[in-house]
């Protein structure tokens, strides 16, 4: 007991300083936790509005702002306990350079992710085709871009691959052109076939009238004359209109007395009787 009292009396100032710094550390951590939540909430609201409701970039900047608050708190705590923060920053910088050289491919994904987030060639829920892969964007992070195909398959692509590839975005524009092709026999009337396509377009109220639909002789194929309807439709309704029109086109063309041919070939057999 006497030794404890002696130790306390000899190190009284140091123990009081440690206790004070410990209390201040707890206070700083509590303040950082509260401040991080408040800052993240403010950043979320501001960025969500400024980024035109882009959930991906809002999530990224919100998380980043929260980490910044905790990093500042860590530097303050280290300074309380007498750690030379200037030397620490230099050490972290040197370590960061070494790690950066070792992970240059990974950091290229980060750089590409930042460019994708701010230039926005693709957004969450948009249907895109990238590097031979097509699907709806489910997430865009600092390292990878995640897609879900139409048949529910998960695809993860490195951001550097996405950034270096041509991105075909099927959802970005408000309207999209629909092409419906039907083949008729060479002996049938082209005008009757085009009239059938006009009737189909007139029945679908969602087809955009400006620009006007086009009714074309598309191809003179081997076994058929291929007619084509080209019409602009709202992008969200594209596939619904396409499948419904595609389903009706056969019956409508046949109702005009037109035959839809199938590939056929004439086979000529030449026989020769040779006397031995």
PDB file of C-alpha atoms in Angstrom:
ATOM      1  CA  UNK A   1       0.000   0.000   0.000  1.00  0.00           C
ATOM      2  CA  UNK A   2       2.830   2.313   0.945  1.00  0.00           C
ATOM      3  CA  UNK A   3       4.506   1.659  -2.440  1.00  0.00           C
ATOM      4  CA  UNK A   4       1.324   2.684  -4.287  1.00  0.00           C
ATOM      5  CA  UNK A   5       1.085   5.905  -2.292  1.00  0.00           C
ATOM      6  CA  UNK A   6       4.754   6.581  -2.965  1.00  0.00           C
ATOM      7  CA  UNK A   7       4.328   5.930  -6.696  1.00  0.00           C
ATOM      8  CA  UNK A   8       1.306   8.227  -6.860  1.00  0.00           C
ATOM      9  CA  UNK A   9       3.087  11.033  -5.005  1.00  0.00           C
ATOM     10  CA  UNK A  10       6.132  10.766  -7.271  1.00  0.00           C
ATOM     11  CA  UNK A  11       4.123  10.688 -10.502  1.00  0.00           C
ATOM     12  CA  UNK A  12       1.169  12.770  -9.484  1.00  0.00           C
ATOM     13  CA  UNK A  13       1.488  15.344 -12.258  1.00  0.00           C
ATOM     14  CA  UNK A  14       1.941  12.726 -14.972  1.00  0.00           C
ATOM     15  CA  UNK A  15      -1.037  10.677 -13.762  1.00  0.00           C
ATOM     16  CA  UNK A  16      -3.249  13.755 -13.630  1.00  0.00           C
ATOM     17  CA  UNK A  17      -2.159  14.688 -17.161  1.00  0.00           C
ATOM     18  CA  UNK A  18      -2.925  11.165 -18.427  1.00  0.00           C
ATOM     19  CA  UNK A  19      -6.329  11.202 -16.741  1.00  0.00           C
ATOM     20  CA  UNK A  20      -7.084  14.626 -18.209  1.00  0.00           C
ATOM     21  CA  UNK A  21      -5.994  13.533 -21.698  1.00  0.00           C
ATOM     22  CA  UNK A  22      -8.043  10.340 -21.408  1.00  0.00           C
ATOM     23  CA  UNK A  23     -11.156  12.331 -20.506  1.00  0.00           C
ATOM     24  CA  UNK A  24     -10.446  14.752 -23.362  1.00  0.00           C
ATOM     25  CA  UNK A  25      -9.974  11.779 -25.713  1.00  0.00           C
ATOM     26  CA  UNK A  26     -13.375  10.375 -24.782  1.00  0.00           C
ATOM     27  CA  UNK A  27     -14.905  13.810 -25.243  1.00  0.00           C
ATOM     28  CA  UNK A  28     -13.234  14.200 -28.652  1.00  0.00           C
ATOM     29  CA  UNK A  29     -14.440  10.760 -29.776  1.00  0.00           C
ATOM     30  CA  UNK A  30     -18.003  11.537 -28.700  1.00  0.00           C
ATOM     31  CA  UNK A  31     -17.833  14.938 -30.414  1.00  0.00           C
ATOM     32  CA  UNK A  32     -16.373  13.335 -33.553  1.00  0.00           C
ATOM     33  CA  UNK A  33     -19.173  10.742 -33.619  1.00  0.00           C
ATOM     34  CA  UNK A  34     -21.863  13.405 -33.290  1.00  0.00           C
ATOM     35  CA  UNK A  35     -20.091  15.747 -35.705  1.00  0.00           C
ATOM     36  CA  UNK A  36     -19.627  12.954 -38.263  1.00  0.00           C
ATOM     37  CA  UNK A  37     -23.346  12.171 -38.240  1.00  0.00           C
ATOM     38  CA  UNK A  38     -24.280  15.839 -38.596  1.00  0.00           C
ATOM     39  CA  UNK A  39     -21.739  16.455 -41.370  1.00  0.00           C
ATOM     40  CA  UNK A  40     -22.778  13.306 -43.258  1.00  0.00           C
ATOM     41  CA  UNK A  41     -26.426  14.274 -43.020  1.00  0.00           C
ATOM     42  CA  UNK A  42     -25.703  17.784 -44.336  1.00  0.00           C
ATOM     43  CA  UNK A  43     -23.451  16.496 -47.116  1.00  0.00           C
ATOM     44  CA  UNK A  44     -26.026  13.877 -48.104  1.00  0.00           C
ATOM     45  CA  UNK A  45     -28.764  16.482 -48.488  1.00  0.00           C
ATOM     46  CA  UNK A  46     -26.563  18.993 -50.308  1.00  0.00           C
ATOM     47  CA  UNK A  47     -24.853  16.565 -52.678  1.00  0.00           C
ATOM     48  CA  UNK A  48     -28.093  14.686 -53.417  1.00  0.00           C
ATOM     49  CA  UNK A  49     -29.670  17.944 -54.527  1.00  0.00           C
ATOM     50  CA  UNK A  50     -26.654  19.280 -56.440  1.00  0.00           C
ATOM     51  CA  UNK A  51     -25.960  15.954 -58.152  1.00  0.00           C
ATOM     52  CA  UNK A  52     -29.558  15.744 -59.357  1.00  0.00           C
ATOM     53  CA  UNK A  53     -30.428  12.841 -57.071  1.00  0.00           C
ATOM     54  CA  UNK A  54     -27.445  10.681 -57.978  1.00  0.00           C
ATOM     55  CA  UNK A  55     -27.403   8.074 -55.195  1.00  0.00           C
ATOM     56  CA  UNK A  56     -23.940   6.700 -55.982  1.00  0.00           C
ATOM     57  CA  UNK A  57     -21.962   9.942 -55.791  1.00  0.00           C
ATOM     58  CA  UNK A  58     -24.035  11.015 -52.763  1.00  0.00           C
ATOM     59  CA  UNK A  59     -23.090   7.806 -50.935  1.00  0.00           C
ATOM     60  CA  UNK A  60     -19.401   8.181 -51.802  1.00  0.00           C
ATOM     61  CA  UNK A  61     -19.036  11.814 -50.661  1.00  0.00           C
ATOM     62  CA  UNK A  62     -21.143  11.213 -47.554  1.00  0.00           C
ATOM     63  CA  UNK A  63     -18.908   8.341 -46.436  1.00  0.00           C
ATOM     64  CA  UNK A  64     -15.750  10.298 -47.288  1.00  0.00           C
ATOM     65  CA  UNK A  65     -16.852  13.331 -45.240  1.00  0.00           C
ATOM     66  CA  UNK A  66     -17.484  11.086 -42.214  1.00  0.00           C
ATOM     67  CA  UNK A  67     -13.970   9.625 -42.419  1.00  0.00           C
ATOM     68  CA  UNK A  68     -12.460  13.122 -42.611  1.00  0.00           C
ATOM     69  CA  UNK A  69     -14.017  14.036 -39.241  1.00  0.00           C
ATOM     70  CA  UNK A  70     -12.587  10.925 -37.584  1.00  0.00           C
ATOM     71  CA  UNK A  71      -9.173  11.580 -39.147  1.00  0.00           C
ATOM     72  CA  UNK A  72      -9.117  15.110 -37.693  1.00  0.00           C
ATOM     73  CA  UNK A  73     -10.120  13.703 -34.293  1.00  0.00           C
ATOM     74  CA  UNK A  74      -7.295  11.148 -34.472  1.00  0.00           C
ATOM     75  CA  UNK A  75      -4.702  13.862 -35.176  1.00  0.00           C
ATOM     76  CA  UNK A  76      -5.977  15.934 -32.202  1.00  0.00           C
ATOM     77  CA  UNK A  77      -5.832  12.913 -29.865  1.00  0.00           C
ATOM     78  CA  UNK A  78      -2.287  12.048 -30.919  1.00  0.00           C
ATOM     79  CA  UNK A  79      -1.248  15.645 -30.339  1.00  0.00           C
ATOM     80  CA  UNK A  80      -2.721  15.493 -26.803  1.00  0.00           C
ATOM     81  CA  UNK A  81      -0.471  12.567 -25.937  1.00  0.00           C
ATOM     82  CA  UNK A  82       2.613  14.334 -27.276  1.00  0.00           C
ATOM     83  CA  UNK A  83       2.980  12.494 -30.568  1.00  0.00           C
ATOM     84  CA  UNK A  84       4.811  14.586 -33.173  1.00  0.00           C
ATOM     85  CA  UNK A  85       2.049  14.815 -35.780  1.00  0.00           C
ATOM     86  CA  UNK A  86       4.304  16.558 -38.297  1.00  0.00           C
ATOM     87  CA  UNK A  87       6.639  13.574 -38.350  1.00  0.00           C
ATOM     88  CA  UNK A  88       3.635  11.271 -38.470  1.00  0.00           C
ATOM     89  CA  UNK A  89       2.246  13.067 -41.515  1.00  0.00           C
ATOM     90  CA  UNK A  90       5.639  12.776 -43.237  1.00  0.00           C
ATOM     91  CA  UNK A  91       5.766   9.070 -42.385  1.00  0.00           C
ATOM     92  CA  UNK A  92       2.256   8.512 -43.677  1.00  0.00           C
ATOM     93  CA  UNK A  93       3.164  10.396 -46.852  1.00  0.00           C
ATOM     94  CA  UNK A  94       6.205   8.225 -47.470  1.00  0.00           C
ATOM     95  CA  UNK A  95       4.222   5.069 -46.742  1.00  0.00           C
ATOM     96  CA  UNK A  96       1.477   6.299 -49.058  1.00  0.00           C
ATOM     97  CA  UNK A  97       3.981   6.799 -51.887  1.00  0.00           C
ATOM     98  CA  UNK A  98       5.359   3.287 -51.425  1.00  0.00           C
ATOM     99  CA  UNK A  99       1.878   1.786 -51.302  1.00  0.00           C
ATOM    100  CA  UNK A 100       0.860   3.825 -54.337  1.00  0.00           C
ATOM    101  CA  UNK A 101       3.741   2.441 -56.405  1.00  0.00           C
ATOM    102  CA  UNK A 102       2.928  -1.097 -55.286  1.00  0.00           C
ATOM    103  CA  UNK A 103      -0.786  -0.723 -55.989  1.00  0.00           C
ATOM    104  CA  UNK A 104      -0.686   1.393 -59.140  1.00  0.00           C
ATOM    105  CA  UNK A 105      -3.241  -0.816 -60.917  1.00  0.00           C
ATOM    106  CA  UNK A 106      -5.622  -0.554 -57.982  1.00  0.00           C
ATOM    107  CA  UNK A 107      -5.158   3.207 -57.804  1.00  0.00           C
ATOM    108  CA  UNK A 108      -5.907   3.443 -61.534  1.00  0.00           C
ATOM    109  CA  UNK A 109      -9.288   1.920 -60.700  1.00  0.00           C
ATOM    110  CA  UNK A 110      -9.775   4.611 -58.057  1.00  0.00           C
ATOM    111  CA  UNK A 111      -8.894   7.374 -60.524  1.00  0.00           C
ATOM    112  CA  UNK A 112     -11.227   5.873 -63.121  1.00  0.00           C
ATOM    113  CA  UNK A 113     -13.965   5.549 -60.491  1.00  0.00           C
ATOM    114  CA  UNK A 114     -13.675   9.244 -59.627  1.00  0.00           C
ATOM    115  CA  UNK A 115     -13.941  10.185 -63.313  1.00  0.00           C
ATOM    116  CA  UNK A 116     -16.972   7.928 -63.778  1.00  0.00           C
ATOM    117  CA  UNK A 117     -18.669   9.374 -60.694  1.00  0.00           C
ATOM    118  CA  UNK A 118     -18.255  12.980 -61.735  1.00  0.00           C
ATOM    119  CA  UNK A 119     -18.634  12.741 -65.531  1.00  0.00           C
ATOM    120  CA  UNK A 120     -21.538  10.283 -65.175  1.00  0.00           C
ATOM    121  CA  UNK A 121     -21.525   8.324 -68.454  1.00  0.00           C
ATOM    122  CA  UNK A 122     -23.583   5.785 -66.515  1.00  0.00           C
ATOM    123  CA  UNK A 123     -25.795   5.965 -63.440  1.00  0.00           C
ATOM    124  CA  UNK A 124     -27.482   3.549 -61.100  1.00  0.00           C
ATOM    125  CA  UNK A 125     -30.378   1.590 -62.691  1.00  0.00           C
ATOM    126  CA  UNK A 126     -29.368   2.538 -66.260  1.00  0.00           C
ATOM    127  CA  UNK A 127     -29.013  -0.305 -68.767  1.00  0.00           C
ATOM    128  CA  UNK A 128     -25.589  -0.201 -70.404  1.00  0.00           C
ATOM    129  CA  UNK A 129     -23.199  -2.246 -72.491  1.00  0.00           C
ATOM    130  CA  UNK A 130     -19.528  -2.057 -71.475  1.00  0.00           C
ATOM    131  CA  UNK A 131     -16.613  -4.126 -72.733  1.00  0.00           C
ATOM    132  CA  UNK A 132     -18.940  -6.775 -74.168  1.00  0.00           C
ATOM    133  CA  UNK A 133     -21.055  -6.973 -70.992  1.00  0.00           C
ATOM    134  CA  UNK A 134     -24.575  -5.592 -70.756  1.00  0.00           C
ATOM    135  CA  UNK A 135     -26.830  -5.082 -67.744  1.00  0.00           C
ATOM    136  CA  UNK A 136     -28.367  -2.609 -65.320  1.00  0.00           C
ATOM    137  CA  UNK A 137     -25.953  -0.635 -63.138  1.00  0.00           C
ATOM    138  CA  UNK A 138     -26.456  -1.702 -59.517  1.00  0.00           C
ATOM    139  CA  UNK A 139     -23.473   0.056 -57.941  1.00  0.00           C
ATOM    140  CA  UNK A 140     -20.538   2.252 -58.891  1.00  0.00           C
ATOM    141  CA  UNK A 141     -17.740   2.411 -56.332  1.00  0.00           C
ATOM    142  CA  UNK A 142     -14.146   3.594 -56.257  1.00  0.00           C
ATOM    143  CA  UNK A 143     -12.788   0.231 -57.432  1.00  0.00           C
ATOM    144  CA  UNK A 144     -15.487  -1.614 -59.388  1.00  0.00           C
ATOM    145  CA  UNK A 145     -18.680  -1.124 -61.359  1.00  0.00           C
ATOM    146  CA  UNK A 146     -21.385  -3.715 -60.723  1.00  0.00           C
ATOM    147  CA  UNK A 147     -23.985  -4.785 -63.284  1.00  0.00           C
ATOM    148  CA  UNK A 148     -26.941  -7.141 -63.208  1.00  0.00           C
ATOM    149  CA  UNK A 149     -27.806  -8.768 -66.528  1.00  0.00           C
ATOM    150  CA  UNK A 150     -31.356  -9.177 -67.817  1.00  0.00           C
ATOM    151  CA  UNK A 151     -31.300 -12.812 -66.646  1.00  0.00           C
ATOM    152  CA  UNK A 152     -30.097 -11.922 -63.136  1.00  0.00           C
ATOM    153  CA  UNK A 153     -26.337 -12.568 -63.418  1.00  0.00           C
ATOM    154  CA  UNK A 154     -23.972 -10.442 -61.317  1.00  0.00           C
ATOM    155  CA  UNK A 155     -21.051  -8.805 -63.164  1.00  0.00           C
ATOM    156  CA  UNK A 156     -18.229  -6.843 -61.510  1.00  0.00           C
ATOM    157  CA  UNK A 157     -15.938  -4.810 -63.772  1.00  0.00           C
ATOM    158  CA  UNK A 158     -12.775  -2.911 -62.753  1.00  0.00           C
ATOM    159  CA  UNK A 159     -13.349   0.821 -63.139  1.00  0.00           C
ATOM    160  CA  UNK A 160     -10.244   1.158 -65.303  1.00  0.00           C
ATOM    161  CA  UNK A 161     -11.786  -1.291 -67.788  1.00  0.00           C
ATOM    162  CA  UNK A 162     -15.072   0.620 -67.820  1.00  0.00           C
ATOM    163  CA  UNK A 163     -13.354   3.986 -68.268  1.00  0.00           C
ATOM    164  CA  UNK A 164     -11.161   2.696 -71.129  1.00  0.00           C
ATOM    165  CA  UNK A 165     -14.106   1.114 -72.997  1.00  0.00           C
ATOM    166  CA  UNK A 166     -16.870   2.540 -75.131  1.00  0.00           C
ATOM    167  CA  UNK A 167     -20.023   2.780 -73.001  1.00  0.00           C
ATOM    168  CA  UNK A 168     -23.321   2.159 -74.788  1.00  0.00           C
ATOM    169  CA  UNK A 169     -26.082   3.589 -72.580  1.00  0.00           C
ATOM    170  CA  UNK A 170     -29.553   2.393 -73.599  1.00  0.00           C
ATOM    171  CA  UNK A 171     -31.388   4.366 -70.890  1.00  0.00           C
ATOM    172  CA  UNK A 172     -29.877   7.851 -71.042  1.00  0.00           C
ATOM    173  CA  UNK A 173     -31.871   9.376 -73.922  1.00  0.00           C
ATOM    174  CA  UNK A 174     -35.582  10.057 -73.519  1.00  0.00           C
ATOM    175  CA  UNK A 175     -36.544   8.328 -76.770  1.00  0.00           C
ATOM    176  CA  UNK A 176     -35.268   5.398 -78.788  1.00  0.00           C
ATOM    177  CA  UNK A 177     -35.917   4.165 -82.324  1.00  0.00           C
ATOM    178  CA  UNK A 178     -37.755   0.872 -82.753  1.00  0.00           C
ATOM    179  CA  UNK A 179     -37.180  -1.161 -85.946  1.00  0.00           C
ATOM    180  CA  UNK A 180     -39.742  -3.808 -86.950  1.00  0.00           C
ATOM    181  CA  UNK A 181     -38.852  -5.863 -90.040  1.00  0.00           C
ATOM    182  CA  UNK A 182     -41.194  -8.222 -91.909  1.00  0.00           C
ATOM    183  CA  UNK A 183     -40.589 -10.168 -95.123  1.00  0.00           C
ATOM    184  CA  UNK A 184     -43.224 -10.509 -97.849  1.00  0.00           C
ATOM    185  CA  UNK A 185     -43.265 -12.569-101.013  1.00  0.00           C
ATOM    186  CA  UNK A 186     -41.951 -11.118-104.280  1.00  0.00           C
ATOM    187  CA  UNK A 187     -45.389 -11.691-105.769  1.00  0.00           C
ATOM    188  CA  UNK A 188     -47.225  -9.604-103.135  1.00  0.00           C
ATOM    189  CA  UNK A 189     -48.006  -5.900-103.186  1.00  0.00           C
ATOM    190  CA  UNK A 190     -45.440  -3.722-101.441  1.00  0.00           C
ATOM    191  CA  UNK A 191     -48.035  -1.004-100.890  1.00  0.00           C
ATOM    192  CA  UNK A 192     -50.341  -3.426 -99.057  1.00  0.00           C
ATOM    193  CA  UNK A 193     -47.450  -4.468 -96.805  1.00  0.00           C
ATOM    194  CA  UNK A 194     -46.552  -0.868 -96.004  1.00  0.00           C
ATOM    195  CA  UNK A 195     -50.240  -0.116 -95.333  1.00  0.00           C
ATOM    196  CA  UNK A 196     -50.279  -2.914 -92.733  1.00  0.00           C
ATOM    197  CA  UNK A 197     -47.282  -1.334 -90.990  1.00  0.00           C
ATOM    198  CA  UNK A 198     -48.994   2.091 -91.019  1.00  0.00           C
ATOM    199  CA  UNK A 199     -52.065   0.595 -89.349  1.00  0.00           C
ATOM    200  CA  UNK A 200     -49.937  -0.984 -86.622  1.00  0.00           C
ATOM    201  CA  UNK A 201     -48.198   2.335 -85.915  1.00  0.00           C
ATOM    202  CA  UNK A 202     -51.521   4.194 -85.797  1.00  0.00           C
ATOM    203  CA  UNK A 203     -52.900   1.749 -83.207  1.00  0.00           C
ATOM    204  CA  UNK A 204     -50.028   2.316 -80.756  1.00  0.00           C
ATOM    205  CA  UNK A 205     -50.644   5.639 -79.011  1.00  0.00           C
ATOM    206  CA  UNK A 206     -47.204   5.667 -77.350  1.00  0.00           C
ATOM    207  CA  UNK A 207     -45.330   5.955 -80.649  1.00  0.00           C
ATOM    208  CA  UNK A 208     -43.865   9.455 -80.958  1.00  0.00           C
ATOM    209  CA  UNK A 209     -45.161  11.403 -83.950  1.00  0.00           C
ATOM    210  CA  UNK A 210     -42.173  13.761 -84.221  1.00  0.00           C
ATOM    211  CA  UNK A 211     -40.060  12.566 -85.919  1.00  0.00           C
ATOM    212  CA  UNK A 212     -42.665  10.734 -87.949  1.00  0.00           C
ATOM    213  CA  UNK A 213     -42.534   6.931 -88.329  1.00  0.00           C
ATOM    214  CA  UNK A 214     -40.926   5.653 -91.524  1.00  0.00           C
ATOM    215  CA  UNK A 215     -42.190   2.791 -93.711  1.00  0.00           C
ATOM    216  CA  UNK A 216     -39.417   1.424 -95.923  1.00  0.00           C
ATOM    217  CA  UNK A 217     -38.456  -1.285 -98.361  1.00  0.00           C
ATOM    218  CA  UNK A 218     -35.439  -2.341 -96.357  1.00  0.00           C
ATOM    219  CA  UNK A 219     -33.885  -5.255 -98.275  1.00  0.00           C
ATOM    220  CA  UNK A 220     -34.431  -7.294-101.422  1.00  0.00           C
ATOM    221  CA  UNK A 221     -33.457 -10.611 -99.894  1.00  0.00           C
ATOM    222  CA  UNK A 222     -33.068 -14.033-101.536  1.00  0.00           C
ATOM    223  CA  UNK A 223     -36.576 -15.243-100.697  1.00  0.00           C
ATOM    224  CA  UNK A 224     -38.439 -12.096 -99.617  1.00  0.00           C
ATOM    225  CA  UNK A 225     -38.865  -8.364 -99.872  1.00  0.00           C
ATOM    226  CA  UNK A 226     -38.155  -7.085 -96.363  1.00  0.00           C
ATOM    227  CA  UNK A 227     -40.270  -4.139 -95.232  1.00  0.00           C
ATOM    228  CA  UNK A 228     -39.412  -2.136 -92.145  1.00  0.00           C
ATOM    229  CA  UNK A 229     -41.242   0.128 -89.707  1.00  0.00           C
ATOM    230  CA  UNK A 230     -39.002   2.678 -87.998  1.00  0.00           C
ATOM    231  CA  UNK A 231     -40.685   4.549 -85.162  1.00  0.00           C
ATOM    232  CA  UNK A 232     -39.457   6.515 -82.151  1.00  0.00           C
ATOM    233  CA  UNK A 233     -40.824   5.502 -78.764  1.00  0.00           C
ATOM    234  CA  UNK A 234     -40.220   6.578 -75.125  1.00  0.00           C
ATOM    235  CA  UNK A 235     -37.195   4.698 -73.817  1.00  0.00           C
ATOM    236  CA  UNK A 236     -38.952   3.265 -70.694  1.00  0.00           C
ATOM    237  CA  UNK A 237     -41.675   1.768 -72.943  1.00  0.00           C
ATOM    238  CA  UNK A 238     -39.359   0.497 -75.689  1.00  0.00           C
ATOM    239  CA  UNK A 239     -39.491  -3.240 -75.051  1.00  0.00           C
ATOM    240  CA  UNK A 240     -43.200  -3.320 -74.202  1.00  0.00           C
ATOM    241  CA  UNK A 241     -44.074  -1.575 -77.471  1.00  0.00           C
ATOM    242  CA  UNK A 242     -41.568  -3.636 -79.449  1.00  0.00           C
ATOM    243  CA  UNK A 243     -42.877  -7.034 -78.310  1.00  0.00           C
ATOM    244  CA  UNK A 244     -46.534  -6.060 -78.722  1.00  0.00           C
ATOM    245  CA  UNK A 245     -45.964  -4.693 -82.233  1.00  0.00           C
ATOM    246  CA  UNK A 246     -43.813  -7.669 -83.199  1.00  0.00           C
ATOM    247  CA  UNK A 247     -46.589 -10.000 -82.086  1.00  0.00           C
ATOM    248  CA  UNK A 248     -49.260  -8.200 -84.161  1.00  0.00           C
ATOM    249  CA  UNK A 249     -47.291  -7.691 -87.380  1.00  0.00           C
ATOM    250  CA  UNK A 250     -47.659 -11.247 -88.732  1.00  0.00           C
ATOM    251  CA  UNK A 251     -51.446 -11.350 -88.354  1.00  0.00           C
ATOM    252  CA  UNK A 252     -51.865  -7.842 -89.765  1.00  0.00           C
ATOM    253  CA  UNK A 253     -49.770  -8.548 -92.855  1.00  0.00           C
ATOM    254  CA  UNK A 254     -51.527 -11.861 -93.493  1.00  0.00           C
ATOM    255  CA  UNK A 255     -54.929 -10.132 -93.144  1.00  0.00           C
ATOM    256  CA  UNK A 256     -53.998  -8.174 -96.290  1.00  0.00           C
ATOM    257  CA  UNK A 257     -53.644 -11.440 -98.208  1.00  0.00           C
ATOM    258  CA  UNK A 258     -49.870 -11.213 -98.112  1.00  0.00           C
ATOM    259  CA  UNK A 259     -47.674 -14.286 -97.780  1.00  0.00           C
ATOM    260  CA  UNK A 260     -44.722 -14.318 -95.420  1.00  0.00           C
ATOM    261  CA  UNK A 261     -42.191 -16.530 -97.230  1.00  0.00           C
ATOM    262  CA  UNK A 262     -39.546 -18.775 -95.780  1.00  0.00           C
ATOM    263  CA  UNK A 263     -36.150 -19.563 -97.298  1.00  0.00           C
ATOM    264  CA  UNK A 264     -36.429 -22.095-100.108  1.00  0.00           C
ATOM    265  CA  UNK A 265     -34.236 -23.466-102.835  1.00  0.00           C
ATOM    266  CA  UNK A 266     -34.862 -25.097-106.165  1.00  0.00           C
ATOM    267  CA  UNK A 267     -32.938 -28.339-106.614  1.00  0.00           C
ATOM    268  CA  UNK A 268     -32.300 -29.510-110.166  1.00  0.00           C
ATOM    269  CA  UNK A 269     -31.197 -33.124-110.612  1.00  0.00           C
ATOM    270  CA  UNK A 270     -29.405 -33.984-113.795  1.00  0.00           C
ATOM    271  CA  UNK A 271     -29.111 -37.663-114.582  1.00  0.00           C
ATOM    272  CA  UNK A 272     -26.989 -39.156-117.329  1.00  0.00           C
ATOM    273  CA  UNK A 273     -27.247 -42.705-118.582  1.00  0.00           C
ATOM    274  CA  UNK A 274     -23.905 -43.976-119.690  1.00  0.00           C
ATOM    275  CA  UNK A 275     -23.424 -47.213-121.582  1.00  0.00           C
ATOM    276  CA  UNK A 276     -20.587 -49.373-120.476  1.00  0.00           C
TER     277      UNK A 276
END
